Structures are given as C-alpha cells and as structure tokens.
XYZ file of N, CA and C in Angstrom:
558
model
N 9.022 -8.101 -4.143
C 8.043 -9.142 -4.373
C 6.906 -8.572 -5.209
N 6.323 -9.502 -5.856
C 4.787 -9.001 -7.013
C 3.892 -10.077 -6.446
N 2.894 -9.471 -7.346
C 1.912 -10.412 -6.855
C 1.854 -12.300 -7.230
N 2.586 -12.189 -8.229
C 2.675 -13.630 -8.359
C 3.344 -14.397 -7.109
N 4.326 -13.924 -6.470
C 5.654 -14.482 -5.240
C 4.159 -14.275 -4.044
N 3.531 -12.954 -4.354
C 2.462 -13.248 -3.022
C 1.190 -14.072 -3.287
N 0.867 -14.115 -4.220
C -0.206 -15.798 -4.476
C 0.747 -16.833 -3.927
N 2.020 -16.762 -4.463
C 2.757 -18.285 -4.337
C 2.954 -18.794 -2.770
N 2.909 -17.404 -1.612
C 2.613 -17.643 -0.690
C 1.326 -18.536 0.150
N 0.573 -18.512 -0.536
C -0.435 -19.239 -0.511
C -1.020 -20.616 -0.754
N -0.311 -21.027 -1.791
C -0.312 -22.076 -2.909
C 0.405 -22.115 -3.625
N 0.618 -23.412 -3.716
C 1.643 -23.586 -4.695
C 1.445 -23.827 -6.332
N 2.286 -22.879 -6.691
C 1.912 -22.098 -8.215
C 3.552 -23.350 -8.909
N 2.344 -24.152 -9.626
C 3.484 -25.062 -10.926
C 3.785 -24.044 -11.829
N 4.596 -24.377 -13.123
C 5.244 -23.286 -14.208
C 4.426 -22.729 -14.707
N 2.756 -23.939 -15.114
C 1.965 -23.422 -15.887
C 1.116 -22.347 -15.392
N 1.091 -22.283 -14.085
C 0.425 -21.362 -13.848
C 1.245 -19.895 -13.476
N 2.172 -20.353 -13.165
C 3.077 -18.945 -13.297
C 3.116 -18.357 -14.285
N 3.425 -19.404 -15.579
C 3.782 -18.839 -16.902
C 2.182 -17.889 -17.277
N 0.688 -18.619 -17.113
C -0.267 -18.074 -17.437
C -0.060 -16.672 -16.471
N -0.193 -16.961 -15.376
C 0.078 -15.195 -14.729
C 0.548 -14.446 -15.368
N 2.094 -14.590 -15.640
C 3.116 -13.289 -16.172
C 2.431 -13.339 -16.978
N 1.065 -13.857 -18.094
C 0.537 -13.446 -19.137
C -0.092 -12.398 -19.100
N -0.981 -12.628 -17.521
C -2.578 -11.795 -17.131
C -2.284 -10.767 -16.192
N -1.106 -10.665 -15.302
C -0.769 -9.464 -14.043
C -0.720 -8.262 -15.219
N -1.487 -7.419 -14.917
C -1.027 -6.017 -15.423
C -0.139 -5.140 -14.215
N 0.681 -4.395 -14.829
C 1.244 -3.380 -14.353
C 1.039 -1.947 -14.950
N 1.296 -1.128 -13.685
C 0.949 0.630 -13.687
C 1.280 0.793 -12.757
N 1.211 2.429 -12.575
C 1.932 3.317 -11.620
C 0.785 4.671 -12.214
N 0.566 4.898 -10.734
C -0.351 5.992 -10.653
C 0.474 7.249 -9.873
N -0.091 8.301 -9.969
C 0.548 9.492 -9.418
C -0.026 9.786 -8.045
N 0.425 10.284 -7.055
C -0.221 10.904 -5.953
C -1.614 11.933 -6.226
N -2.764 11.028 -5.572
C -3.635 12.216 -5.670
C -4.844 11.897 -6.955
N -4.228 10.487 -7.501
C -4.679 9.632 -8.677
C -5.760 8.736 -8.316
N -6.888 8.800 -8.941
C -8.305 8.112 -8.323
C -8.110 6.516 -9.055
N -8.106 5.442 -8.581
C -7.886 3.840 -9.151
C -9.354 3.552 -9.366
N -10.266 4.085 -8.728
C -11.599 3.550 -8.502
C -12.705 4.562 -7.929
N -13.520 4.870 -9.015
C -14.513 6.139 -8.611
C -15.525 5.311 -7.895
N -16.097 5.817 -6.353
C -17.181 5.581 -6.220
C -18.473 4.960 -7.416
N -19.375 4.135 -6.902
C -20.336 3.629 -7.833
C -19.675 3.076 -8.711
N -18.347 2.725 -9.162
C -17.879 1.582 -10.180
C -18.198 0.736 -9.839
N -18.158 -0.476 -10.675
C -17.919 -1.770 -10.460
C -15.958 -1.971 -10.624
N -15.591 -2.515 -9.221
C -14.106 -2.959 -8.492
C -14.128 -3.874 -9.953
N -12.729 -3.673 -10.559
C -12.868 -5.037 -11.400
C -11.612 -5.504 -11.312
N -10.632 -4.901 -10.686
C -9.229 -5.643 -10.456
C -8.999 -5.618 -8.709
N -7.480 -6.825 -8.789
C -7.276 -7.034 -7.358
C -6.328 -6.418 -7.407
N -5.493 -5.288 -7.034
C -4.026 -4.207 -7.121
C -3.249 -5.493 -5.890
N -2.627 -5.482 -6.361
C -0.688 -5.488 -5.558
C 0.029 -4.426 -5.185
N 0.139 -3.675 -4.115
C 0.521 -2.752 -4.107
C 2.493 -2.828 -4.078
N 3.425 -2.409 -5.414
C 4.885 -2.670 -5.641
C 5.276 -1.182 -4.347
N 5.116 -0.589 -4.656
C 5.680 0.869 -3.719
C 4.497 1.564 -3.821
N 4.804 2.704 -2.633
C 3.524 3.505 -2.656
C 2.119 3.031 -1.281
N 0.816 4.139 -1.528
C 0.047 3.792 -0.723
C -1.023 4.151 -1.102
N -1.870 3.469 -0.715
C -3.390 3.700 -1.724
C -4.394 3.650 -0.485
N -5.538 4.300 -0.357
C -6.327 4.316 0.469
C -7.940 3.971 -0.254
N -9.172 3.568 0.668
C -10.207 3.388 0.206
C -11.105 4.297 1.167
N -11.929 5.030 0.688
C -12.085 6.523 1.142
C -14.148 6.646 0.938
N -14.831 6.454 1.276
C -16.066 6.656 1.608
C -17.037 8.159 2.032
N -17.266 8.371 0.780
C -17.919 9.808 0.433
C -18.820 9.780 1.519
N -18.898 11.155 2.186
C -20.132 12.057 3.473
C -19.984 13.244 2.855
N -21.573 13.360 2.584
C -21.983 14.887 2.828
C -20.870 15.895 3.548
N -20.760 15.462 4.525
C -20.310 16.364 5.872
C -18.475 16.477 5.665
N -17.960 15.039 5.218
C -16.857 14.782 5.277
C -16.811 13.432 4.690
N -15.089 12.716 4.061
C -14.901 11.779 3.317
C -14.219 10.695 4.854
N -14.358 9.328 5.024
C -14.279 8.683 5.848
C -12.757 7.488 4.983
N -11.742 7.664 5.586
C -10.512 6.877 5.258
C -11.209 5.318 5.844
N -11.249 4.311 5.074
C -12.083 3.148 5.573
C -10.550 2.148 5.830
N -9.574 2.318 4.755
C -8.323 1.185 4.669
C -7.655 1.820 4.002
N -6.142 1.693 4.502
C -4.784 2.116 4.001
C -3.839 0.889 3.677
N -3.984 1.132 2.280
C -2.716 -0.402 2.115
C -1.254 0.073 1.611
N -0.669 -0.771 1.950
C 1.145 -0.332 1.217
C 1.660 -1.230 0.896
N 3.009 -1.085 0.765
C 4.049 -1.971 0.084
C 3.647 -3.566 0.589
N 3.641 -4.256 -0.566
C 2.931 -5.737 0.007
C 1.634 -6.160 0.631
N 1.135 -5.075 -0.201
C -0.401 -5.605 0.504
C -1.401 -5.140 -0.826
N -2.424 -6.331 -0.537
C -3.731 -6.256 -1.424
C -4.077 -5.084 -1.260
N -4.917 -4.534 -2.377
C -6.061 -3.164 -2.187
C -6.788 -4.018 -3.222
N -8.383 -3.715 -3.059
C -9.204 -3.628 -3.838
C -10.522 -3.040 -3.104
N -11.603 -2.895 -3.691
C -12.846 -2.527 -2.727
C -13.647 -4.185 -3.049
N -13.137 -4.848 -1.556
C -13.862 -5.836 -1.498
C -15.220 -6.450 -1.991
N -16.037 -5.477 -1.425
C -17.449 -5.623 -1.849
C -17.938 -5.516 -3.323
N -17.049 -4.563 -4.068
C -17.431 -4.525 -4.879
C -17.479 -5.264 -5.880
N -15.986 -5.621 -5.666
C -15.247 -6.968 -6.657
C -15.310 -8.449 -6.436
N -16.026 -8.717 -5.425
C -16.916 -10.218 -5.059
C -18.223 -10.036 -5.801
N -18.893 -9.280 -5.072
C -20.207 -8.888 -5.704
C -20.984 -8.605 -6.620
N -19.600 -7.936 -7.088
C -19.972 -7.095 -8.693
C -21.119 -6.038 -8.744
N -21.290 -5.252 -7.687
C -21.927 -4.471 -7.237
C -21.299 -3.238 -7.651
N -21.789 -1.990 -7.586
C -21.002 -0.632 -7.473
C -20.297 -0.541 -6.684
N -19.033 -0.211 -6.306
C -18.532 0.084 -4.628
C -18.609 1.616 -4.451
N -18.986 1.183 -3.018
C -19.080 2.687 -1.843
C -18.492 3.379 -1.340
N -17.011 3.180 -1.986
C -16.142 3.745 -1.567
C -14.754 3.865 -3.045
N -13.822 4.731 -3.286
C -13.045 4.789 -3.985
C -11.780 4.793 -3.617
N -10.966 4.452 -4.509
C -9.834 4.066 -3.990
C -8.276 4.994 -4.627
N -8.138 5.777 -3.969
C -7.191 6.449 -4.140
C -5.605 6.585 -3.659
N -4.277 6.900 -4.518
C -3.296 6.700 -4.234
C -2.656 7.598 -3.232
N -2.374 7.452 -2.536
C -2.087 8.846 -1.652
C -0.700 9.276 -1.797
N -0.024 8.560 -2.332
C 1.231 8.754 -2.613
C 1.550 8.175 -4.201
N 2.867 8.147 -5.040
C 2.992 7.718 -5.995
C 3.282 6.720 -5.820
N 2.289 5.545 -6.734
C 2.212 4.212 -6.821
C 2.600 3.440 -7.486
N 3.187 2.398 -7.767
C 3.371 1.127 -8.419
C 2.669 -0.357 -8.031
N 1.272 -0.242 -9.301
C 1.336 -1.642 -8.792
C 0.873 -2.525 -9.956
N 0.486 -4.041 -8.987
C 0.755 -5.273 -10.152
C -0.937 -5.506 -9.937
N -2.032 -6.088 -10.936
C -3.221 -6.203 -10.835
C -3.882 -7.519 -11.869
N -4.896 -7.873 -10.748
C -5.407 -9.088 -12.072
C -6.881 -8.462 -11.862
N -7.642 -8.728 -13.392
C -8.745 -8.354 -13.175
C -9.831 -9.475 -12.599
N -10.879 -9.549 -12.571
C -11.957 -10.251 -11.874
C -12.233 -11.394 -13.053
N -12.117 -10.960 -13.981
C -12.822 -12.258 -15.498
C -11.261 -13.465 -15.207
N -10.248 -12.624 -15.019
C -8.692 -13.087 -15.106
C -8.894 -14.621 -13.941
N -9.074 -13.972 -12.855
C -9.350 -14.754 -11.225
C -10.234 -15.994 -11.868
N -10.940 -15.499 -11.782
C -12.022 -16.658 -12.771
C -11.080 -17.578 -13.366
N -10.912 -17.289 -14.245
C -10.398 -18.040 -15.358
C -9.005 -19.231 -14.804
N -8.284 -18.188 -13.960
C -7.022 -19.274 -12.864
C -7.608 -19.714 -12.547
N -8.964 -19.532 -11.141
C -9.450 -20.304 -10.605
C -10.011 -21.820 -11.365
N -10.762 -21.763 -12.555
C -10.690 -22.969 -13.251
C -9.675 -23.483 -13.818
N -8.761 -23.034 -14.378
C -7.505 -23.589 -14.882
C -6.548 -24.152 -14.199
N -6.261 -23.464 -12.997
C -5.648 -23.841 -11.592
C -6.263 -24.332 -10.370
N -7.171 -25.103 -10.246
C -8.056 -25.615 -8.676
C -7.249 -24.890 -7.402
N -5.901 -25.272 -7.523
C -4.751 -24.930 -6.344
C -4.927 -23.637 -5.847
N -5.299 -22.146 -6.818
C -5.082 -21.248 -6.435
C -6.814 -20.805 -6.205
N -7.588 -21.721 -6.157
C -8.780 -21.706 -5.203
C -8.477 -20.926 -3.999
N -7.771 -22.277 -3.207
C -7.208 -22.026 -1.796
C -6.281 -20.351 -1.783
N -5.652 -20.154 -2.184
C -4.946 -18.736 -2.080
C -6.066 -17.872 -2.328
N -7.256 -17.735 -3.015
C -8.038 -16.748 -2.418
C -8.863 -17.106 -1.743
N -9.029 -18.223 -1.233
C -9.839 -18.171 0.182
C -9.391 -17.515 1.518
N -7.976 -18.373 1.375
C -6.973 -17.191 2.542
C -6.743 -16.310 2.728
N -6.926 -15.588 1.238
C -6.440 -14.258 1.195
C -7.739 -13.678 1.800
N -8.776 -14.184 1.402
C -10.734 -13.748 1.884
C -10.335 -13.636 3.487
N -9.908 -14.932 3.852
C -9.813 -15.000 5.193
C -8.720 -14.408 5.813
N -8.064 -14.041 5.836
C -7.306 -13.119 5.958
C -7.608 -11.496 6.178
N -8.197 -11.109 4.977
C -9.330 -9.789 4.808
C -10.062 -10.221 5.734
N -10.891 -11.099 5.774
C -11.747 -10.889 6.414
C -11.766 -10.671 8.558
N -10.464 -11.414 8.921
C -10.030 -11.519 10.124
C -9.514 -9.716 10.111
N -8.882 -9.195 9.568
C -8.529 -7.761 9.631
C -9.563 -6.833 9.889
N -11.050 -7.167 8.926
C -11.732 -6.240 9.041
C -12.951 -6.263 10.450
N -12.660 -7.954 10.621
C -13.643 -8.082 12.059
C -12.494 -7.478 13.245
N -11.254 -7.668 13.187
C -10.001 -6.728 14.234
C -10.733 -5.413 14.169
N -10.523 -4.825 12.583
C -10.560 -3.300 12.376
C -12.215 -2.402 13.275
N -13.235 -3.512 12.648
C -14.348 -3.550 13.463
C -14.492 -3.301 14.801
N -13.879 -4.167 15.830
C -13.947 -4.426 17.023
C -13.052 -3.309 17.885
N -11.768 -3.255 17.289
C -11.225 -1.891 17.742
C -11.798 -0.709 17.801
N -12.762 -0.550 16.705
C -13.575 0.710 16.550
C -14.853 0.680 17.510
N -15.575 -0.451 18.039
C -16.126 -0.385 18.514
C -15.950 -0.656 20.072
N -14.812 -0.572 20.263
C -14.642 -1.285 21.795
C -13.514 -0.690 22.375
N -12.190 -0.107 21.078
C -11.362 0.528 21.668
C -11.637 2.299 22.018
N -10.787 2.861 22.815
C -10.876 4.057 23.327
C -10.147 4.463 22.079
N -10.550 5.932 21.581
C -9.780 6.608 20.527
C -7.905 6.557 21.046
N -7.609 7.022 21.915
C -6.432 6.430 22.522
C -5.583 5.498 22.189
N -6.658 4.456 22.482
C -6.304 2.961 22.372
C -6.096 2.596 20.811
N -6.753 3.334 20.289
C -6.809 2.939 18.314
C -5.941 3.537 18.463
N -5.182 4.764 18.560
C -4.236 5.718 18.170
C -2.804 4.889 18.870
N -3.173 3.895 19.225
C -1.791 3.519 20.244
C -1.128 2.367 19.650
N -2.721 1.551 18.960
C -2.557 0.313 18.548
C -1.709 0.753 16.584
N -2.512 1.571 16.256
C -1.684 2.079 14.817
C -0.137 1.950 15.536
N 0.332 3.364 16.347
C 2.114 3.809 16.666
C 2.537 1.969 16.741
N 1.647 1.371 17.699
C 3.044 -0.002 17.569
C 2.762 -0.926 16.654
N 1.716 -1.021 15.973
C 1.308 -1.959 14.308
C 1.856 -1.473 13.170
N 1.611 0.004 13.152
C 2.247 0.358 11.817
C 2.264 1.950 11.771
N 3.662 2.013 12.372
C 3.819 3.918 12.676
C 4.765 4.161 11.395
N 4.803 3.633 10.357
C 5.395 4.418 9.371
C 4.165 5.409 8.621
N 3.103 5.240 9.110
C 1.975 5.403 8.367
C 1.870 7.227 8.765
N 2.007 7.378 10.028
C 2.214 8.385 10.822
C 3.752 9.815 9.578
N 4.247 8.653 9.102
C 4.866 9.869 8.342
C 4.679 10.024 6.855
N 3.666 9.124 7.044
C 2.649 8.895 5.247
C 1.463 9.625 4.779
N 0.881 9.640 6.115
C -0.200 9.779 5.695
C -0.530 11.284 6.267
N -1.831 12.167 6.010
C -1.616 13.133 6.163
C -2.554 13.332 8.152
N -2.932 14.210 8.806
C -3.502 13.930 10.386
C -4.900 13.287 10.120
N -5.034 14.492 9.067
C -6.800 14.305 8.969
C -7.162 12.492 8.610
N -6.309 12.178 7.533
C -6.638 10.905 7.251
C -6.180 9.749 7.946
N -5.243 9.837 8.690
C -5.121 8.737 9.841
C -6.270 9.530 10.890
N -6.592 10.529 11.200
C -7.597 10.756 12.235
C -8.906 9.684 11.612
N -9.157 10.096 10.491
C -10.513 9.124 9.817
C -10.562 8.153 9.845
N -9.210 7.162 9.584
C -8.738 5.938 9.428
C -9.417 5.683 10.950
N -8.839 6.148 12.082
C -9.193 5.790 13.338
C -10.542 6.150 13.781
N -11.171 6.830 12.802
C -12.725 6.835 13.451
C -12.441 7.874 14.513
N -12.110 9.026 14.178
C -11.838 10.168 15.500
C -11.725 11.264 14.421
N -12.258 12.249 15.216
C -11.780 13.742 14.610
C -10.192 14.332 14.488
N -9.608 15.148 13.703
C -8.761 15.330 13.838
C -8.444 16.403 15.206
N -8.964 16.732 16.085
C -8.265 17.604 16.941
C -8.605 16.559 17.875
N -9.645 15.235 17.585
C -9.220 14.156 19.125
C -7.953 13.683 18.984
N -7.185 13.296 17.343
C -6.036 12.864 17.336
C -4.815 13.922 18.108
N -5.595 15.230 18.052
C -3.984 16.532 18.320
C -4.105 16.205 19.363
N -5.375 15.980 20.421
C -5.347 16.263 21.826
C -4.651 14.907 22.250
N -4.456 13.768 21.628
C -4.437 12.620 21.902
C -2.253 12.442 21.985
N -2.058 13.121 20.719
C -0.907 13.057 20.137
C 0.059 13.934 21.610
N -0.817 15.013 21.866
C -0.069 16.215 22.359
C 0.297 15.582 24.135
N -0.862 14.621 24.569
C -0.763 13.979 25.493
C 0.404 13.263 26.007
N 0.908 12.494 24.774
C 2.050 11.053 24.695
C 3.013 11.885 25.228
C-alpha cells in the first residue's frame, strides 16, 4: 500500500484526484542512520512510511529522548512543526533503511482546495494522531515502567527486534537498565 490507497482509506478519492496525487506523492529511500529532518527545520512534508522505520528523536543536553517510532504503514512527520510551520523540536531519523512516499505541506493545501473530500481524511488522520498521542501521554504518566514495557510486547513487539534497548528504553520514558531489570524479570 502507498500513501494514496492510505488517504483513500479515509475518503473517497475520484480519478481526478488520484490522477492529481500520482502527480504530487514524491518518492525516496533513505539509508539507516539518515537524518529526514534536522531539529529547528521547518517539517514540510507528510512521509508514508513503504518499508523501513523512522523515529522522531528530541535533543538533551544529557541525552536524546525517542518521542515516536513509525513503520510500515504509518504516517511520520513532526506534527508540530508541519501544522504550525514552526521549527520542530525534534528530528526525524531513519533507523533502519527506508522507503517512503511524501506530500509536501504547499501540496496538502492545494488538494485540500481542489478536493473538499480529502478535508475529512486529514482531519482523521489529526484525530487519529491525536487520540495516540493523548494514549501515548497517559501511559507515560499513569503507567508503571512495567506496564509501558508490557503494553509495547503485546501492541507492537516486532519493534523489540528493530529497534535498538536504549531507544525503545527512551521510547518508554525509562532508562535503559530499568528496561534490563524489567526484561530480566519476565
């Protein structure tokens, strides 16, 4: 699936607007270890992620904070940045070798007036994001490191052979030796 079949999930996309898509989706493939988005940019595309995994990663003094891990079939972008048009606070990097499909922000625009219909597909998609990140929120603030580490293994334990300790430890808002002590427990 690309990103056009996952808009179409949303709304329903007539020829003309399909046909305008396959005009405006760009495609690329980044390498493992490949930066999509430096801190302080302005976000200007929405990625599709085709294969691969991309993370959004939040610079500390002390240490870098894994904020979101996306993969096969799923949006990446740095939200804030690319609504806002603000710098984003975070960068977005491939953690593995990537393939993906992308529209830029002037592009969205431009469907959005040409197409009314695919209004609705990014509202959902907003809402959607946005229900994940009040979950992602609330787990962090309410679940036991445990409990985050438990809720990843049965949501999405392929990630566990993706990703590296330290950065699923971050992802979960825990140090990496709370994840060893946690892991060594099970």
């Amino acid at each position: 699936m690309g990103l056009i079949a996952h808009l179409h999930q949303f709304c329903e996309l007539d020829s003309q607007a399909i046909s305008w898509l396959e005009n405006h989706v760009v495609e690329g493939r980044n390498a493992k270890g490949t930066v999509l988005l430096e801190c302080e940019q302005v976000c200007n595309h929405l990625f599709f992620i085709k294969s691969g995994l991309v993370c959004g990663i939040l610079e500390a003094p002390d240490q870098d904070h894994c904020t979101w891990l996306a993969e096969e079939q799923a949006l990446a972008t740095s939200y804030y940045s690319f609504i806002s048009r603000k710098p984003s606070p975070e960068r977005i990097e491939a953690l593995e070798d990537t393939h993906w499909e992308a529209l830029s922000y002037s592009d969205i625009e431009v469907l959005y007036q040409k197409f009314p219909p695919t209004e609705r597909a990014g509202r959902k998609i907003l809402e959607a994001y946005y229900a994940q990140l009040e979950e992602r929120w609330l787990s962090l603030q309410l679940n036991t490191a445990a409990e985050r580490y438990k809720r990843l293994l049965d949501q999405r334990p392929q990630l566990l052979q993706r990703v590296s300790l330290g950065k699923i430890a971050s992802y979960l808002g825990m140090k990496q030796e709370t994840l060893s002590r946690i892991r060594n427990i099970k």
